[in-house]
Every structure is written in C-alpha cells, then in structure tokens.
Phi, psi and omega in degrees: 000074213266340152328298196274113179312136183264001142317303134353264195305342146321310205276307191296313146332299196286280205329276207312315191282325203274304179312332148270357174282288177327301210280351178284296176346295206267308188258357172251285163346289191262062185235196157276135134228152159249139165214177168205165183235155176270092178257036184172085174229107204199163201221123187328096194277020170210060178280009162297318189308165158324324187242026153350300207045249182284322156306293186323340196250012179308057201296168154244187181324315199263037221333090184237164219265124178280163187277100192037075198306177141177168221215122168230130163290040215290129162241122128267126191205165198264135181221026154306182147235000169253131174325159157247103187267183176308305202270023095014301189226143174339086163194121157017154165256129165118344156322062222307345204261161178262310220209120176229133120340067176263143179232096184303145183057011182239157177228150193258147173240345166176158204230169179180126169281123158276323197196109177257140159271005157218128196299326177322316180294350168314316190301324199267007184233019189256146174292302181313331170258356193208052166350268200269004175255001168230142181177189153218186175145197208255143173309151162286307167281359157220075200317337199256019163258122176272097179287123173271112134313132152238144150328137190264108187269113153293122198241141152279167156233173206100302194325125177218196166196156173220142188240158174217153205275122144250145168222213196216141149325120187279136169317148203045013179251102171339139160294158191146184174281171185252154166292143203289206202275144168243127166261120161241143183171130159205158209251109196307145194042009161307189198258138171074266225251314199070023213242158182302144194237142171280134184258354183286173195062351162314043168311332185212191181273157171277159186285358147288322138352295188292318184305291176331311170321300169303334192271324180296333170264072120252339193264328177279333157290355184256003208295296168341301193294325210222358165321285196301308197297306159326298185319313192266325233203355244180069149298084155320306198066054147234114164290160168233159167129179181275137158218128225250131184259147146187175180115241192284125226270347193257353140285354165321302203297313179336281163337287192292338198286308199277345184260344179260004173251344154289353187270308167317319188254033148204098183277142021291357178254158172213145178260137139214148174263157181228102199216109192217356175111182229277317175324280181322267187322317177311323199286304185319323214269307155344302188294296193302296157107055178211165205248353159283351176283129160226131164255143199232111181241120186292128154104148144322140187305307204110215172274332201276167183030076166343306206270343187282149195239133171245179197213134154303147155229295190243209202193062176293162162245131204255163184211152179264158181215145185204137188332239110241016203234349192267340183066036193198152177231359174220154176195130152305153175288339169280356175266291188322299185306316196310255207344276215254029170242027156097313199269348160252129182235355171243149193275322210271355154276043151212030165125282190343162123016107165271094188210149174290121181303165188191103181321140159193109199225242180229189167255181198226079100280008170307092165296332168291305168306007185249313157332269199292340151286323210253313197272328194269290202293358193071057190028046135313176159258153143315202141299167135294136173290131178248356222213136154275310179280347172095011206226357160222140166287141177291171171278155201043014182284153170279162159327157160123181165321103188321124164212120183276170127260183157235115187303278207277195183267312189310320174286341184283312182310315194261016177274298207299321178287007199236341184263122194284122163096144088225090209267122200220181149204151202221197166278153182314300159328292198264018129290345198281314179265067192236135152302140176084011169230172192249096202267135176287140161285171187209092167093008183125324201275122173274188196253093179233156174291316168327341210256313191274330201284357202240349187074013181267354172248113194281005206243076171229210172179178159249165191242127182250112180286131166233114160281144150257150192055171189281125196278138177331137172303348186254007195238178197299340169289321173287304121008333194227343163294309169282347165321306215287311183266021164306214158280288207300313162332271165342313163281354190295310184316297178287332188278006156284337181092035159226179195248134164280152177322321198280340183266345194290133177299359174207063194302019188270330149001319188227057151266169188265149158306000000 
C-alpha cells in the first residue's frame, strides 16, 4: 500500500478503536441490567450419618420427611449503572411478579430472603403488601417443576438480594443430580434482549476486548505521527474550557451526576456550580452576559430576559409531601387549594387528624414553587409567610394559615418531616428517598411518569437549559447540551427518575406554552 500514508491509516486506527471503546462504555455498559448468580446449589450426600443432626428432620408441613431435601442460593442484582425500577419489567399489567424461577425434577418447599443490601427491600417481600409477587408451587403444566415467584424488587445500582430455596425431589423423578435453576425475568430497555443474564465465571475480558486494548496502546505509541491529523480531522465532541451550571436546585443532582461523567470523558473540561434556584440562575446568567453560563430552569423563563434561548431537556416530577402525623394521603386538588387559601387550617375537615396545618414552601424565586402554583393552585400565588419555625406566626406577621420558607427542596422536604402537619412540596426523587414524609396522592393519582405524560397527574414542569445567545457549535456549553440529550445523557436523566424530552409519548408537552 505504497500509496496510502501511514499517518492516515493511524489516525482512521485511533478513530475506529476510541469510537469503540466509546460505544461499549456508553451504550452498551451503561444501560439497564439485570442479573443472577446460582451461588449455592447442593444437596446432602448422608443424611443417615452419625453427626446428621438437623438434616435429618428436614420436614414438610405435615411432617413426613422431605425426599433428597437441596438447597438453593439465588442473588439477583442490578449490574447495570442505571436503576431498576417496578414498571421496569416485561409483564402482562397487574403481574406482581417480576422474576420466575423453575426448578425441574425438583418441588419447592420453602423459600425465604437472606440478604437485601438495602433494608427498604423488605416491603417487597411482605405478605401484607405484595400478597402474590413472592411465592412458590409447582408449574401448571409440568407438575414436576417447582416454581419460586420473585418480586419486581426496586434495585439502585450495584443492589442486590438473595434468596434461598429449600426443595425435595419431585414425585416421579429418578435419582440423579438435578438440573440447574432455570432464571426467567427481562427488563424493558435493557441492554440486548433485556433479559437476565447470569454473571458468574466472568473472570476476564473477552478477546476482542483485549484486542482492542492493544490497538489503543499501539495508537498511543504512535500519537507523534497522528496527533494533528486527529486534531484536525476526529471531531470527538469534547470541548475543553470552563462552565458554570445554576438555577434549579431541584435538577442539580442531574446535573452534578452529567457533568462529572464528561469530565471522565473529556478531562480538559471543568465544571462549577451555582444552584440557588430556577429564578436566580436566570437573573445570573442575564446579568453575566456569557457563552460560559447555563441556566437551568423548572418551567419557561416567561416574558423576561429577550436574549436568553431555552432547549427542553427532560420533564421531571414533582410531588406534595406531608408530615404522617397529619393523617391523610389524598387529597384533591380542590381540598389542596381551600389549604392554601386559607379555608382549611386543620387536618381533621379532610378526614385527617386534629392537628393544625402548616405550609412549608420555597421563596419565589423557586421554579418549584412556580410549578407547583401554575399546575396544582391554578395559578394562584401562595399564602404570605407568616412563620420562621414553621409551627407559630411571628410577631407582626399576618394571620392566617401558618406558613415558612426554605431556600432549597432539600430543606423544604426536612422542614416538612420534623413539623408535626406540615405540608410541602419538592421533586420526586428526592422525595421519595427522604425519611419521615408522606408522599400525597392527588385526586387518587400517585405521581408517576405514564399518569402525567396521559395528563391524569398535574404536578410536573419542563426542565429548560438556557444560553444567551446561540453558543458556537465547538464550545463547551454546546458540548454538554448535547451530552445531556445523547444516550449517556438520558440515562443519567431516567436514573434521577425523570423522562428525557425526546422520550415523551406526547412530546409536545415540553414545548413552551
């Protein structure tokens, strides 16, 4: 190839290998998975010896003695980087169970969880709450197969549990060994197929992997010969330079999550932050008058500030939270407004408790608090804050329904679990996992995405990126806009528990009104 420059056939080397690299990393990797390992499948070989013990007495209900008792260890885990949620997996709707189990030539005799790496999974394994999604018995159509129900177990990730098996020989199955566990179970948008994969024996890289490795270090040793020509020719889409995120306090983790995995992948960039709220970041970013700024806002800007250009980025959800001392778990939207015009101050005219109400809410430079006027109150204002503490009116203050702020959501969420009555509202997420509240139904409706993207749940916003002016197509602001609605973006986006736009069944929703 006496033609072709080996400068060239370097560079066209780096591309093809850094873009595969790229594409295992992001798009494959860094998807949903679910998996499980069998760590324990094994069966008494005496139970006639002398030191037996406890074997021997292996019993069923009626106690007669099980038949070549053995014993299985089942871990299911998230081996994903994205959460796993309930409405996560592939099943008929009203199908509590997520994950069935068969076990051939074998009948199950009792099943039990050992080990949640978050105590929180309990609830999915309680009969009083999830009656039919944990269970056993026998196939209907192969008596002699025993089947273990699991539960659709909300897993974060790295989360796992495990359960163990004890079962018997099934009437009519001969000695031998038994056939292993068959895992059935797949996850709506997973990575291939989406269906649980077994993880054990992963000991090493695959040999294309390895291949790969090498050619990237044979590219690095060569990097004198082929630096310019990548520089000049290999649009990567990583900027370098500084950028400053602010504005909503209730999309920050989004943020801080998507800017520290671009900085893995492009270290010339640097992030700092400002998140003081959705109001606040506009006026800064107005005020700076720079292509280094992004503002992040729940809800469209409004009539103000002409020069700022916004781009949807997701659709978050918002949620009211109330104290549990309050007694109550629905509420209408027309019971919500009298609270907060005032004609109800007590819990017990809506069912509730006798105990007072008490407001705790953001100041309003707040895009949630803005949200949450224009969907839930109908575009009401809130009460005037009357309150420091949340639990008396101040001197000289007006009258009326007791009501604090809170500079952030985080602060609103632990004002409302620490005030006996005290009713609030924040982003989802980070309500969901906050101890000591209550998250309210609204008209009947919990707050899921499917309820708002169908319009039966009114308590949303759009979530807006705003530049002034249009930022150069090379620079780091534009670079991290299109991070955020890539692939990697996206999942960063659903693993916070919100929809990126582009994902919505009715995207016109995260349009500006």
């Amino acid at each position: 190839m006496p033609d072709i420059p080996w400068e060239i056939l370097l560079a066209m080397i780096g591309v093809l290998v850094t873009a595969g690299a790229f594409l295992w990393e992001f798009l494959f990797v860094g998807r949903k998975r679910l998996g499980y390992r069998v760590q324990m499948d094994t069966t008494p070989t005496d139970v006639s010896s002398l030191h037996a013990g406890a074997w021997r007495r292996l019993e069923r209900e009626d106690s007669t003695p099980l038949a070549d008792p053995s014993f299985v260890l089942l871990r299911i885990e998230n081996i994903g980087v994205t959460k796993i949620d309930e409405t996560d997996y592939a099943v008929p709707a009203g199908d509590p169970v997520g994950i069935r189990v068969r076990f051939p030539g074998r009948k199950v005799s009792g099943i039990v969880p050992t080990e949640l790496s978050d105590p929180n999974m309990a609830a999915f394994f309680d009969p009083n709450e999830n009656a039919t999604g944990f269970g056993m018995g026998q196939d209907e159509a192969s008596p002699s197969v025993g089947v273990v129900k699991l539960p659709k177990v909300k897993l974060n990730r790295s989360a796992h549990y495990k359960v163990l098996v004890v079962l018997e020989r099934a009437d009519g199955n001969g000695a031998g060994s038994f056939a292993d566990p068959e895992v059935h179970g797949t996850i709506t948008g997973g990575v291939g197929d989406g269906r649980i994969t077994r993880t054990e024996g992963r000991t090493g890289l695959p040999r294309w992997v390895t291949v790969l490795v090498g050619l990237l270090v044979f590219v690095a040793l060569t990097e004198p010969f082929v630096l310019g020509l990548v520089d000049q020719d290999v649009p990567l889409d990583c900027a370098g330079g500084n950028l400053t995120l602010v504005g909503s306090t209730a999309f920050a983790p989004v943020l801080r999550e998507a800017a520290a995995a671009y900085e893995r992948t492009c270290p010339d960039a640097g992030f700092a932050f400002d998140f003081r709220g959705s109001f606040e970041g506009l006026r800064s970013l107005d005020e700076a008058a720079s292509p280094d700024v992004l503002a992040f806002s729940d809800g469209a800007k409004g009539d103000g500030y002409p020069l700022l250009l916004p781009r949807p980025i997701a659709f978050p959800l918002f949620t009211m939270a109330v104290n549990p001392a309050a007694g109550v778990q629905d509420l209408s939207l027309e019971q919500i407004r009298q609270i907060y015009d005032g004609r109800i101050t007590n819990w017990a005219a809506v069912n509730g408790n006798d105990l007072p109400v008490r407001l705790v809410g953001r100041p309003g430079d707040s895009g949630t608090r803005r949200t949450f006027e224009n969907r839930v109150l109908g575009g009401r204002w809130e009460p005037a804050r009357n309150s420091d503490d949340c639990e008396s009116v101040g001197s000289g203050a007006p009258s009326g329904v007791i009501r604090c702020e809170r500079p952030t959501t985080d602060d609103v969420l632990n004002a409302v679990a620490q005030t006996p009555g005290a009713l609030g509202y924040g982003e989802l997420e980070a309500a969901s996992g906050h101890d000591g509240l209550l998250l309210l139904r609204i008209g009947g409706q919990e707050a899921t995405l499917e309820a708002a993207d169908h319009g039966a749940y009114p308590f949303w916003e759009t979530e807006y990126a705003y530049t002034h002016g249009e930022p150069d197509a090379h620079s780091l602001a534009a670079s991290f806009l299109r991070y955020l609605t890539n692939e990697v973006g996206r999942d960063i986006i659903r693993a916070h528990g919100q929809r990126p736009c582009v994902e919505l069944e009715n995207p016109v929703l995260c349009h500006p009104s």
